[in-house]
Short mmCIF file of C-alpha atoms and ligand atoms in Angstrom, two decimals:
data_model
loop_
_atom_site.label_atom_id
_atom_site.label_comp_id
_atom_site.label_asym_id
_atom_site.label_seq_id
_atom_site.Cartn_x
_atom_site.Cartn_y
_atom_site.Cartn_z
CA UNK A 84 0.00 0.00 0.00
CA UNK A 85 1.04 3.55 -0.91
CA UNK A 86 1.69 6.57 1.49
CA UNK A 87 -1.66 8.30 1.36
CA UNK A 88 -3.50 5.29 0.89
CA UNK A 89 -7.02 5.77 2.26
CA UNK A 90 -6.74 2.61 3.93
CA UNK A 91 -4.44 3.99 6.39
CA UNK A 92 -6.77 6.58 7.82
CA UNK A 93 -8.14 6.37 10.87
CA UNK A 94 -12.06 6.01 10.99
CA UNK A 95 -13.80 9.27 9.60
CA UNK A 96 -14.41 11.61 12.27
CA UNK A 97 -11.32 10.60 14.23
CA UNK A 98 -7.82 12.02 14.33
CA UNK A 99 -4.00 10.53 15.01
CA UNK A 100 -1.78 13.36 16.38
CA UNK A 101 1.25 13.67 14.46
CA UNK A 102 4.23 14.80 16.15
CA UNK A 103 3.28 17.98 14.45
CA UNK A 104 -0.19 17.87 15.65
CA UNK A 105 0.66 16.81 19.21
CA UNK A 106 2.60 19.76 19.46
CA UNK A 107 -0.66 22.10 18.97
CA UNK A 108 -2.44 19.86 21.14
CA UNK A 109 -0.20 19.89 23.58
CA UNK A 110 -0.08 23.87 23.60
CA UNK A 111 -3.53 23.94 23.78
CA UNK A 112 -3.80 21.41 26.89
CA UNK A 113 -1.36 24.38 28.77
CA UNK A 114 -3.09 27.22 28.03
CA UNK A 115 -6.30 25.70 29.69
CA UNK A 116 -4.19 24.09 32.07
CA UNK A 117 -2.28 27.07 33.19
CA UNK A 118 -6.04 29.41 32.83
CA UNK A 119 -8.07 26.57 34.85
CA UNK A 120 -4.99 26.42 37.84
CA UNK A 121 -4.86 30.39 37.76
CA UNK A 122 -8.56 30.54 38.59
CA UNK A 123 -8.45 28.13 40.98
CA UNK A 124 -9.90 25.33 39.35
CA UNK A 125 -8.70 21.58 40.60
CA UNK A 126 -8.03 18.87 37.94
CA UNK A 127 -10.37 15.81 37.47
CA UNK A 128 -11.01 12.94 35.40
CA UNK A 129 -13.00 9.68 34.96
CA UNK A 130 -13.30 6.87 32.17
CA UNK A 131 -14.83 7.62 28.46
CA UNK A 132 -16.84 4.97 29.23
CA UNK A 133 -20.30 5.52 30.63
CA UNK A 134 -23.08 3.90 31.31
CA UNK A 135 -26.15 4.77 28.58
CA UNK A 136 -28.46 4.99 31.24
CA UNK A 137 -26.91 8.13 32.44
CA UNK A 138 -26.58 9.87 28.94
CA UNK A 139 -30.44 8.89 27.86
CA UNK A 140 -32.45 12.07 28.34
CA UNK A 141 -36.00 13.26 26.67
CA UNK A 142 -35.86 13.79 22.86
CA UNK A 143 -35.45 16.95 21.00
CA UNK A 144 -31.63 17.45 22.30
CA UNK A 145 -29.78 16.68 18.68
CA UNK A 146 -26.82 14.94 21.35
CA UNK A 147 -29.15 12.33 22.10
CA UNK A 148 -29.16 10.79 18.37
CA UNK A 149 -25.25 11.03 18.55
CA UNK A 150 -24.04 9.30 21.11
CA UNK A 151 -21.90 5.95 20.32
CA UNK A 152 -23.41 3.00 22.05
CA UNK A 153 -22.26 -0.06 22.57
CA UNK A 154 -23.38 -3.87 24.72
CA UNK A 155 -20.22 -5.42 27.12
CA UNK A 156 -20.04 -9.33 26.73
CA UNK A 157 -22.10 -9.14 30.08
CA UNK A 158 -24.75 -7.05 28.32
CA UNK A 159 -24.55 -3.86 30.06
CA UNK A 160 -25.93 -1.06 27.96
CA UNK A 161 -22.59 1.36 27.77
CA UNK A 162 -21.63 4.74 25.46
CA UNK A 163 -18.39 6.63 24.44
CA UNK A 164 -18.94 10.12 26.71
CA UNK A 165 -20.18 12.49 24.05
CA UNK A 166 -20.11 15.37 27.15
CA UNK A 167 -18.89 15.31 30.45
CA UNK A 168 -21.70 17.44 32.09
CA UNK A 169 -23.80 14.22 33.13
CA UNK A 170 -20.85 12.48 34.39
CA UNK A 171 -19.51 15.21 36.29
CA UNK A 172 -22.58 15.04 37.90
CA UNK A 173 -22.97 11.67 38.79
CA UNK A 174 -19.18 12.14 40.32
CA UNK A 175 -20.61 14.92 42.75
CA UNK A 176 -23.90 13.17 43.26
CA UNK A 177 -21.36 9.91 44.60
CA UNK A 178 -19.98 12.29 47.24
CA UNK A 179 -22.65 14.82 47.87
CA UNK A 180 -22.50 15.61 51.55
CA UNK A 181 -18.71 14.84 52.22
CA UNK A 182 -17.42 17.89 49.19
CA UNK A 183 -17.56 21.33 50.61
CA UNK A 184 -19.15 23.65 47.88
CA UNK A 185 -18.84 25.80 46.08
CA UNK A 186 -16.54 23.60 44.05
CA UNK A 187 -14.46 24.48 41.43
CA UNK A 188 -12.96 21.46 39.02
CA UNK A 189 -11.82 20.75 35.61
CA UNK A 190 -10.96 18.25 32.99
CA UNK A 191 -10.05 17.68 29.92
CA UNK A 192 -12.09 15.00 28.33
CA UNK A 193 -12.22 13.17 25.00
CA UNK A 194 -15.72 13.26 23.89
CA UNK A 195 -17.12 11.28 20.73
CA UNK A 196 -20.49 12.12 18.93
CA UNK A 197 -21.98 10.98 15.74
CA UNK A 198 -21.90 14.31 14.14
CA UNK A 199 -22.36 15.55 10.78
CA UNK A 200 -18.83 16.29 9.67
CA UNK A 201 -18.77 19.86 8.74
CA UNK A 202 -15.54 22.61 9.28
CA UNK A 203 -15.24 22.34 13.39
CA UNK A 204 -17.04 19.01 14.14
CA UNK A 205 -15.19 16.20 14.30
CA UNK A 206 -16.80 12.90 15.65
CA UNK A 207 -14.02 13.03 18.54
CA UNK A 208 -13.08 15.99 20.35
CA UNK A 209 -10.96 16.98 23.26
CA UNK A 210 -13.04 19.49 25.82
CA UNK A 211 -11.88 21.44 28.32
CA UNK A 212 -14.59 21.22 31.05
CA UNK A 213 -14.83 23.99 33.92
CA UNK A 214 -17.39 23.81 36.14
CA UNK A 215 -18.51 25.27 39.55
CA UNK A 216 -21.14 23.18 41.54
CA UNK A 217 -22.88 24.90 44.32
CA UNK A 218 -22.48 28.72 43.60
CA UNK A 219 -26.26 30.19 42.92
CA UNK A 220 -25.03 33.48 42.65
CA UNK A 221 -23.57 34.79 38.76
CA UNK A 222 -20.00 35.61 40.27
CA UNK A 223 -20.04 31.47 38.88
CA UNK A 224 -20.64 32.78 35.45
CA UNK A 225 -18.50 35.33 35.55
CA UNK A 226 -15.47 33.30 36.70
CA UNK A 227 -15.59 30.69 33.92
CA UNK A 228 -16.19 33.06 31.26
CA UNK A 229 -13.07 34.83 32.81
CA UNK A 230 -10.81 31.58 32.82
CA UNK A 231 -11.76 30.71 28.86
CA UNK A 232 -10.67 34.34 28.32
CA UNK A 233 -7.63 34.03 30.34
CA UNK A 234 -6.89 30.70 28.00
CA UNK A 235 -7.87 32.08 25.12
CA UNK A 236 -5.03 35.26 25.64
CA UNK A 237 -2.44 32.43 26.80
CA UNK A 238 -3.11 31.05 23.14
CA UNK A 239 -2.22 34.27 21.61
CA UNK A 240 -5.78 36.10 20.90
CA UNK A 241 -6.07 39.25 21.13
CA UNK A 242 -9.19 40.34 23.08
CA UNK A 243 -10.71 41.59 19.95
CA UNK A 244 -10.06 38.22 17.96
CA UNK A 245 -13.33 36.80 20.12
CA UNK A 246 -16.49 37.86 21.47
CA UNK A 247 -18.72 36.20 24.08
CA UNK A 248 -22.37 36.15 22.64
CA UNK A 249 -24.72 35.83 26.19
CA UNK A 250 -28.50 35.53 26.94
CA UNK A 251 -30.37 33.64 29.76
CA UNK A 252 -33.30 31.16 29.45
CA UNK A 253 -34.16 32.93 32.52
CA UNK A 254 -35.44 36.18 30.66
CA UNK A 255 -36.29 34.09 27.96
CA UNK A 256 -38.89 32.09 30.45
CA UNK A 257 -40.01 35.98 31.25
CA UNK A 258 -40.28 37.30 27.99
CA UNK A 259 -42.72 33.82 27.08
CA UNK A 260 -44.47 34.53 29.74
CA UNK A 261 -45.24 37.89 29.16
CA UNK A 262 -46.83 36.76 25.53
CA UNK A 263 -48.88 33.91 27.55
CA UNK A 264 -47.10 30.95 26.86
CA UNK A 265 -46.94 28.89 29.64
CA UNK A 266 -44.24 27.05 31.93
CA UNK A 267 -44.48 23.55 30.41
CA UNK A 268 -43.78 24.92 26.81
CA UNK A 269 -40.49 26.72 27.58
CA UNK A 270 -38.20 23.66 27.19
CA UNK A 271 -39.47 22.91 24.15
CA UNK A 272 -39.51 25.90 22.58
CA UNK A 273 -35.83 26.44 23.92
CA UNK A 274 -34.43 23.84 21.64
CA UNK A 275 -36.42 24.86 18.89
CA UNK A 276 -35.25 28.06 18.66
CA UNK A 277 -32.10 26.89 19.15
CA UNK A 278 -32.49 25.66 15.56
CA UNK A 279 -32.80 28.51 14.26
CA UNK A 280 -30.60 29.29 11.40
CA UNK A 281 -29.96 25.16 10.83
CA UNK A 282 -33.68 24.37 10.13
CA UNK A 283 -36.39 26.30 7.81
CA UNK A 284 -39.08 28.72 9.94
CA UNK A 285 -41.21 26.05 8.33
CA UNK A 286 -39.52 23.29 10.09
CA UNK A 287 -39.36 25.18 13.23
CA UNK A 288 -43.14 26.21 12.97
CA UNK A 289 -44.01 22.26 12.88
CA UNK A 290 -41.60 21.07 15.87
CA UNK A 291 -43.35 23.91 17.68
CA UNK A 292 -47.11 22.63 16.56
CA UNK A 293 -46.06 19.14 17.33
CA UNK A 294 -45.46 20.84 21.22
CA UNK A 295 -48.86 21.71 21.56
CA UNK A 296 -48.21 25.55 20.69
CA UNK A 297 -50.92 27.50 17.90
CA UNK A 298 -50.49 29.60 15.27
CA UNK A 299 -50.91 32.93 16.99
CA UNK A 300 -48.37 31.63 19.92
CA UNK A 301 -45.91 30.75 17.31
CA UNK A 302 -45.89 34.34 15.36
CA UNK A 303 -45.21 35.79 18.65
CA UNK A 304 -42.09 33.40 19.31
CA UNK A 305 -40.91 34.62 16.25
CA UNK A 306 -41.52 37.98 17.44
CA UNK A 307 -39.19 37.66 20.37
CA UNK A 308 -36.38 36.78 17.90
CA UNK A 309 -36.35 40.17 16.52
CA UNK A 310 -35.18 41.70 20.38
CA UNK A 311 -31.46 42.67 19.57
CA UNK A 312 -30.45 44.47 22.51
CA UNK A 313 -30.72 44.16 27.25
CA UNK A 314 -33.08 47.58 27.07
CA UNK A 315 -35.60 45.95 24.95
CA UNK A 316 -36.03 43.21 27.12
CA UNK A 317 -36.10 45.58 29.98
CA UNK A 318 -39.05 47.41 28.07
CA UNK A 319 -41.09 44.04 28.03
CA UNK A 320 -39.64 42.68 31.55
CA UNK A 321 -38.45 45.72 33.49
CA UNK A 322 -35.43 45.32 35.13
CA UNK A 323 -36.71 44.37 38.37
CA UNK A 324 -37.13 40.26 38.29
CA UNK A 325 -34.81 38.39 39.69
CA UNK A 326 -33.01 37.00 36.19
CA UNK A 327 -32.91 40.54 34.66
CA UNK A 328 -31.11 41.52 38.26
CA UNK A 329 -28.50 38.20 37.63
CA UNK A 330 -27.60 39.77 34.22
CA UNK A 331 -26.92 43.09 35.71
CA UNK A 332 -25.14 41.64 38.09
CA UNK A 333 -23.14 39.48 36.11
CA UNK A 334 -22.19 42.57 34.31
CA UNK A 335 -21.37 44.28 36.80
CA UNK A 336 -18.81 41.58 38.01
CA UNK A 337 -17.55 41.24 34.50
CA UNK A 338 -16.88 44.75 34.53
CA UNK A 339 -14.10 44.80 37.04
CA UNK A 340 -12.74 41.57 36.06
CA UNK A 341 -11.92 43.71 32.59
CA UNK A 342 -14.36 41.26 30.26
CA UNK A 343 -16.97 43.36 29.96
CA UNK A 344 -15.95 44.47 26.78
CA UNK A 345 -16.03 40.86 25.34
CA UNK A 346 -19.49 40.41 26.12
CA UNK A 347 -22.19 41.07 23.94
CA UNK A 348 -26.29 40.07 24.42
CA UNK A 349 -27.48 37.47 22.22
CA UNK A 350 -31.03 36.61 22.00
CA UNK A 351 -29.97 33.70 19.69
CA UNK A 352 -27.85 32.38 22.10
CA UNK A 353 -29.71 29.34 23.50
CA UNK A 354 -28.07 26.64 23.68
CA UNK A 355 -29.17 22.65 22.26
CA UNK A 356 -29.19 20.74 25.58
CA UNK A 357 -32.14 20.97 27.63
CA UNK A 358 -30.65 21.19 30.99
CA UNK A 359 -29.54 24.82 31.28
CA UNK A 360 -31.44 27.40 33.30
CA UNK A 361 -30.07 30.54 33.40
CA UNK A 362 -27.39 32.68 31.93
CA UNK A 363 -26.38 30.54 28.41
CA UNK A 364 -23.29 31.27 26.39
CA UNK A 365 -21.03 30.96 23.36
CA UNK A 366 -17.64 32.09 22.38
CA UNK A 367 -16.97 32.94 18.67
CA UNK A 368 -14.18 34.66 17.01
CA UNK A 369 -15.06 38.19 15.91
CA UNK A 370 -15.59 37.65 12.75
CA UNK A 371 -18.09 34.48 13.58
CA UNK A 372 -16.84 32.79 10.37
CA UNK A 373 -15.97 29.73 12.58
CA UNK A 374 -18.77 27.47 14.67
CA UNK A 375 -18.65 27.89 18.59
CA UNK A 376 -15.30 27.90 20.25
CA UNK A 377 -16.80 27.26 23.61
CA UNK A 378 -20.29 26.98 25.31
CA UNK A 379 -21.67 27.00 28.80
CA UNK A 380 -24.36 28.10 30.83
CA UNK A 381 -25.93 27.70 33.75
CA UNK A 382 -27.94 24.67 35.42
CA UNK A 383 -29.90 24.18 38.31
CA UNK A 384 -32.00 21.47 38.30
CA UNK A 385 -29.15 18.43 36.39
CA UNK A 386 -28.18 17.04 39.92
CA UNK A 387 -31.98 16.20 40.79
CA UNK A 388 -32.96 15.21 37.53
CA UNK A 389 -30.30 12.56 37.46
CA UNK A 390 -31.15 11.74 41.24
CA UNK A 391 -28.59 13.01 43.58
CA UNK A 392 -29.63 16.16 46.21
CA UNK A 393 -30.29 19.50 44.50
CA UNK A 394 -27.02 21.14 43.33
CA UNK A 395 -27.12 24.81 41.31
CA UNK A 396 -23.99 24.43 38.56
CA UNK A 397 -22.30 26.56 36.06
CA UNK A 398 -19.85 25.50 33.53
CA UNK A 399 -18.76 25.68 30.05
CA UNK A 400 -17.21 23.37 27.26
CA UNK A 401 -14.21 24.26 25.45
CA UNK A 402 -13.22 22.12 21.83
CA UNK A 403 -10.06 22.01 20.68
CA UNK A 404 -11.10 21.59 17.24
CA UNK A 405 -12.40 25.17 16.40
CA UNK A 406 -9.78 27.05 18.18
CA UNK A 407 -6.82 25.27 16.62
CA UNK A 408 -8.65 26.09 13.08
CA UNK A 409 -8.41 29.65 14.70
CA UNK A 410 -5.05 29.83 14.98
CA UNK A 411 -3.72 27.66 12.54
CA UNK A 412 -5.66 30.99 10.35
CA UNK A 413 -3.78 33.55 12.16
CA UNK A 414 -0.40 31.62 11.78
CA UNK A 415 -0.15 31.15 15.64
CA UNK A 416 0.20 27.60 16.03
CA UNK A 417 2.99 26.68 14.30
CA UNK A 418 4.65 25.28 17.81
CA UNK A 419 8.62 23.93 17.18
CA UNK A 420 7.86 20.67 18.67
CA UNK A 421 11.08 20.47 20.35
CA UNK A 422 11.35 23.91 21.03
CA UNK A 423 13.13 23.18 24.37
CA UNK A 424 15.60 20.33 23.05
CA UNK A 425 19.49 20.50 22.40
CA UNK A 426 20.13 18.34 19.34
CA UNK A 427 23.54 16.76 19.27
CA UNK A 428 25.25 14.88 16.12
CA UNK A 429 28.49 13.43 15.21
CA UNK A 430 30.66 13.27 11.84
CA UNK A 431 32.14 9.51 12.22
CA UNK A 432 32.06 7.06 14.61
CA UNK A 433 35.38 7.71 16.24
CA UNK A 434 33.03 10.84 17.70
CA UNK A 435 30.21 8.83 18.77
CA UNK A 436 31.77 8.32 22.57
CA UNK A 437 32.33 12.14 23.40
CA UNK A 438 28.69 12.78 21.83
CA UNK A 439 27.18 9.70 24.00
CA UNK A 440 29.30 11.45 27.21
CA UNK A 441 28.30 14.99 25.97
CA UNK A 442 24.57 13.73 25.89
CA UNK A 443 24.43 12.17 28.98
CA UNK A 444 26.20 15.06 31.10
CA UNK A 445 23.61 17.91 29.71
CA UNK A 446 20.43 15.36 30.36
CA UNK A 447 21.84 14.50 33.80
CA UNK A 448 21.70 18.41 34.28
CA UNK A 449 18.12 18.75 33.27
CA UNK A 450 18.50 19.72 29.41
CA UNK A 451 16.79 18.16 27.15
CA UNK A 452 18.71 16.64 24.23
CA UNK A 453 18.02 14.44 20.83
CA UNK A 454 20.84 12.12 20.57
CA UNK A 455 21.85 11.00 16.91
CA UNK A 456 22.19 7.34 16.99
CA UNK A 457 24.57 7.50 14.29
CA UNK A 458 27.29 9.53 12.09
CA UNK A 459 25.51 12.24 9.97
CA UNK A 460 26.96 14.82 7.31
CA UNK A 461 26.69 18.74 8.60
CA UNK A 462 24.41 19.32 5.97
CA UNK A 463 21.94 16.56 6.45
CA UNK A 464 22.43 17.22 10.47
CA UNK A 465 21.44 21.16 10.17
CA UNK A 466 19.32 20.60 7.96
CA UNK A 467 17.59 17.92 9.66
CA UNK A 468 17.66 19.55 13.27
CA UNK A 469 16.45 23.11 12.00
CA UNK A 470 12.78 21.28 10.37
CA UNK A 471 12.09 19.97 13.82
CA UNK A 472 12.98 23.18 15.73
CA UNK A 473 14.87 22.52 17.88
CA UNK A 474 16.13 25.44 20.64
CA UNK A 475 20.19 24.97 19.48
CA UNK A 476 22.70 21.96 18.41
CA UNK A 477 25.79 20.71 19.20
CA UNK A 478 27.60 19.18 16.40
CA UNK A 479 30.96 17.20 17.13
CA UNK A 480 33.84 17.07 13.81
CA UNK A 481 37.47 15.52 14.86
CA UNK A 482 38.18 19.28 15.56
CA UNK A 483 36.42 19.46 18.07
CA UNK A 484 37.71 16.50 19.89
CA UNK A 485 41.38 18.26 18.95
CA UNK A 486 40.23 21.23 20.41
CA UNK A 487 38.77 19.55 23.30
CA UNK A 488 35.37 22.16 22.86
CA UNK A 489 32.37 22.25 21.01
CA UNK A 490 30.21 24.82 19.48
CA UNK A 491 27.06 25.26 20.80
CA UNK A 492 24.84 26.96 18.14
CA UNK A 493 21.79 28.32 18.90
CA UNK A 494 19.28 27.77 15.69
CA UNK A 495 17.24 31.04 16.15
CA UNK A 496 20.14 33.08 15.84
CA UNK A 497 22.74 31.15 14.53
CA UNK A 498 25.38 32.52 17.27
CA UNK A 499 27.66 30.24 18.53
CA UNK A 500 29.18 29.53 21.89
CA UNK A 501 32.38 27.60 22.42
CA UNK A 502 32.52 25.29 25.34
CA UNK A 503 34.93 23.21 27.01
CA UNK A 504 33.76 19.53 26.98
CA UNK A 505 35.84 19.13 30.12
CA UNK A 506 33.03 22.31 31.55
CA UNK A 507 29.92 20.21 30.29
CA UNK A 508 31.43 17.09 31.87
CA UNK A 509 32.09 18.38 35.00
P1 LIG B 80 -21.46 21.91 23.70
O1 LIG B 80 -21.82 23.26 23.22
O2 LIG B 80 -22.21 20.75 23.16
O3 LIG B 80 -21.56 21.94 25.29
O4 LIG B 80 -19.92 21.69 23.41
C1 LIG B 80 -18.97 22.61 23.92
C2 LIG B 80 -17.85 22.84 22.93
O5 LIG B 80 -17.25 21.58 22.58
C3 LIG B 80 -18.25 23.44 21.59
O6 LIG B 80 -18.36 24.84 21.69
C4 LIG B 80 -17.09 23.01 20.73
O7 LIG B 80 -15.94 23.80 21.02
C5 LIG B 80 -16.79 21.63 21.24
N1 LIG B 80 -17.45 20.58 20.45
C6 LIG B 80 -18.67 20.03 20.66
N2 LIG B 80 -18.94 19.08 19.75
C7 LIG B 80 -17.86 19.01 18.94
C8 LIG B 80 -17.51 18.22 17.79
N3 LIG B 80 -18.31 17.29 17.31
N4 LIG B 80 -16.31 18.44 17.21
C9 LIG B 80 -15.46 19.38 17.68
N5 LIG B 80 -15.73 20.14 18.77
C10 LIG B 80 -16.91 19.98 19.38
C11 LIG B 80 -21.33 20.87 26.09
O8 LIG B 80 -20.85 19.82 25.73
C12 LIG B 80 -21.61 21.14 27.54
N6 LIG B 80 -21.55 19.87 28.26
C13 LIG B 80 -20.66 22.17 28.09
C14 LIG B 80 -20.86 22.44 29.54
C15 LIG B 80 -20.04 22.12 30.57
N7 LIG B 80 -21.91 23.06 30.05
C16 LIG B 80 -21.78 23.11 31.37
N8 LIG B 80 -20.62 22.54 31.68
#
């Protein structure tokens, strides 16, 4: 078989990481790192593996038709994790009474979902999870959105490469209200409107009929769509229940945590999965030519409805698909991969000890250094060592061993430092 030959792919939807690759995945696995530890946030994990039981929710959420299933030899009913909301929450339901809230965790999870393959999906994704269980107040909200920010400026963006599009299903249950549509239809009509802009107003007008909701209800859903800015709702609500207060406050918060400016109210911001309550979000870049970076909200009612004591939560997903297609387009992620390695070589063989010794002193110290495992040309050496970028090279000729130095080069520059071997052996 040929190089290229389809048969060597991995299954569609999937991805192997390249050296190359690994080294964009890797810098995108800091950043959040470094942003979730800055904000406090404590590391997690658990197994890809969950039981279906826990993922199965009511229709209409497009996740539910995506999720990989699959029967152990003992017949348990199991799936790939296509989120890690429900698990997290199983993991805090386990130990409710024995964590002290408000908590503050994240992971980084590899999630799988059937998806349409389109420019940002992928059928496997890694996602950077924050979440804070137990905090009712919108400080939560503002604190995540602030960490994704923080990553997203470790990654190189520029505050106005990204906006943060925001609206809550809180108003939204208050501005439904307000036209007469009652409690039991808000769900529903949540997820349809989520749709908007992937299905036809047709299409949306008959998942809303199918909920029990009439012509004249409908036209007035539509209505609400047109609201593009906080007064207007404010003019419908006034600013005086309880979710238009959160949203002020949140604000407020975001305001002296110097994100303000990032934020910008959405009333197409809804979010597909039905257990969010409050304030829902997306990140985009500022041009929104690219699907969602990240996503989050709030949501109050997940720990009951999967059975553990009532728990509020706030959290937020973060791909890495969409924001390595973001800076792959600004040129920002083209990572050496061994950006922190000495590279060492030798002409003949008769240099092969002193490189071995040479090697082994400088690793001993803490550097790190690729070893060649046999003699090399300069040419192919430099030539070799500067398409893997590495940080600087040491390359050994009899001279050297005459001299009793080598060079140390420094590929950036191209200066050179003369050393003593009998100074690196020491
Ligand atoms: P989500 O919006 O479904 O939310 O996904 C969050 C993010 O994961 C998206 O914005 C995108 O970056 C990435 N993502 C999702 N699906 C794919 C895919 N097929 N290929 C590539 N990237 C993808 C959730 O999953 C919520 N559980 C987030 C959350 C955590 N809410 C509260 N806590």
């Amino acid at each position: 078989m040929s190089q290229g030959d389809s048969s060597f792919n991995p299954p569609r939807g999937m991805r192997d990481f390249y050296p190359e690759d690994m080294a964009v995945r890797n810098a995108i696995f800091n950043a959040w790192t470094r942003a979730a530890t800055r904000f406090g946030f404590q590391h997690y994990d658990s197994c890809v593996v969950e039981s279906l039981e826990l993922l199965k929710r009511k229709a209409g959420e497009e996740i539910v038709d995506q999720i990989y299933t699959f029967t152990d030899k003992s017949n348990r009913e199991l799936a790939l994790r296509a989120e890690m909301t429900p698990t997290l929450a199983r993991m805090v339901a386990a130990r409710q009474g024995s964590l002290s809230l408000p908590l503050k965790w994240f992971a980084i999870a590899q999630c799988f979902r059937y998806e349409r393959m389109t420019k940002g999906r992928k059928r496997e994704h890694y996602q950077w999870n924050l979440d804070i269980i137990g905090e009712p107040s919108v400080a939560a909200e503002a604190e995540v959105i602030a960490t994704a920010i923080c990553a997203l400026g470790l990654l190189g963006l520029a505050k106005t490469d990204f906006r943060i599009h925001f609206n809550s299903r809180a108003i939204l249950s208050l501005l439904l209200e307000s036209i007469g549509i009652p409690a039991q239809h808000h769900q529903s009509t949540f997820l349809v409107l989520d749709k908007r802009g992937k299905i036809s107003s047709e299409e949306m007008q008959t998942l809303m009929t199918s909920s029990g909701l009439d012509r004249q209800n409908i036209d007035k859903i539509f209505s609400l769509a047109e609201i593009s800015t906080l007064d207007q709702v404010f003019e419908k609500t006034g600013d005086s229940p309880a979710a238009c207060q959160q949203v002020l406050k949140f604000l407020e918060l975001a305001n002296v945590m110097g994100i303000k400016d990032s934020l910008v109210f959405d009333i197409s911001v809804i979010r597909g999965l039905s257990y969010y309550t409050g304030i829902v979000f997306e990140g985009f870049d500022a041009g929104k030519s690219y699907r969602a970076i990240f996503g989050g909200g709030r949501y109050d009612n997940l720990m009951s409805d999967i059975g553990g004591s009532p728990m509020t939560g706030v959290g937020l997903g973060f791909g890495d698909v969409v924001v390595a297609e973001i800076l792959a387009e600004a040129g920002k992620s083209c990572i050496g991969t061994q950006a922190e390695t000495t590279a060492i070589g030798f002409m003949e063989d008769k240099q092969q000890i002193t490189a071995v010794s040479i090697a082994s002193a400088l690793r001993r110290k803490g550097t790190n250094v690729d070893l060649a495992t046999r003699n090399e040309k300069p040419k192919s050496f430099f030539s070799r060592t500067g398409k893997l970028g590495f940080k600087q090279a040491i390359y050994i000729g009899p001279d050297d061993i005459i001299a009793s130095s080598v060079r140390i080069k420094d590929l950036a520059t191209r200066n050179e430092r003369i050393v003593p071997i009998s100074e690196i052996l020491a």
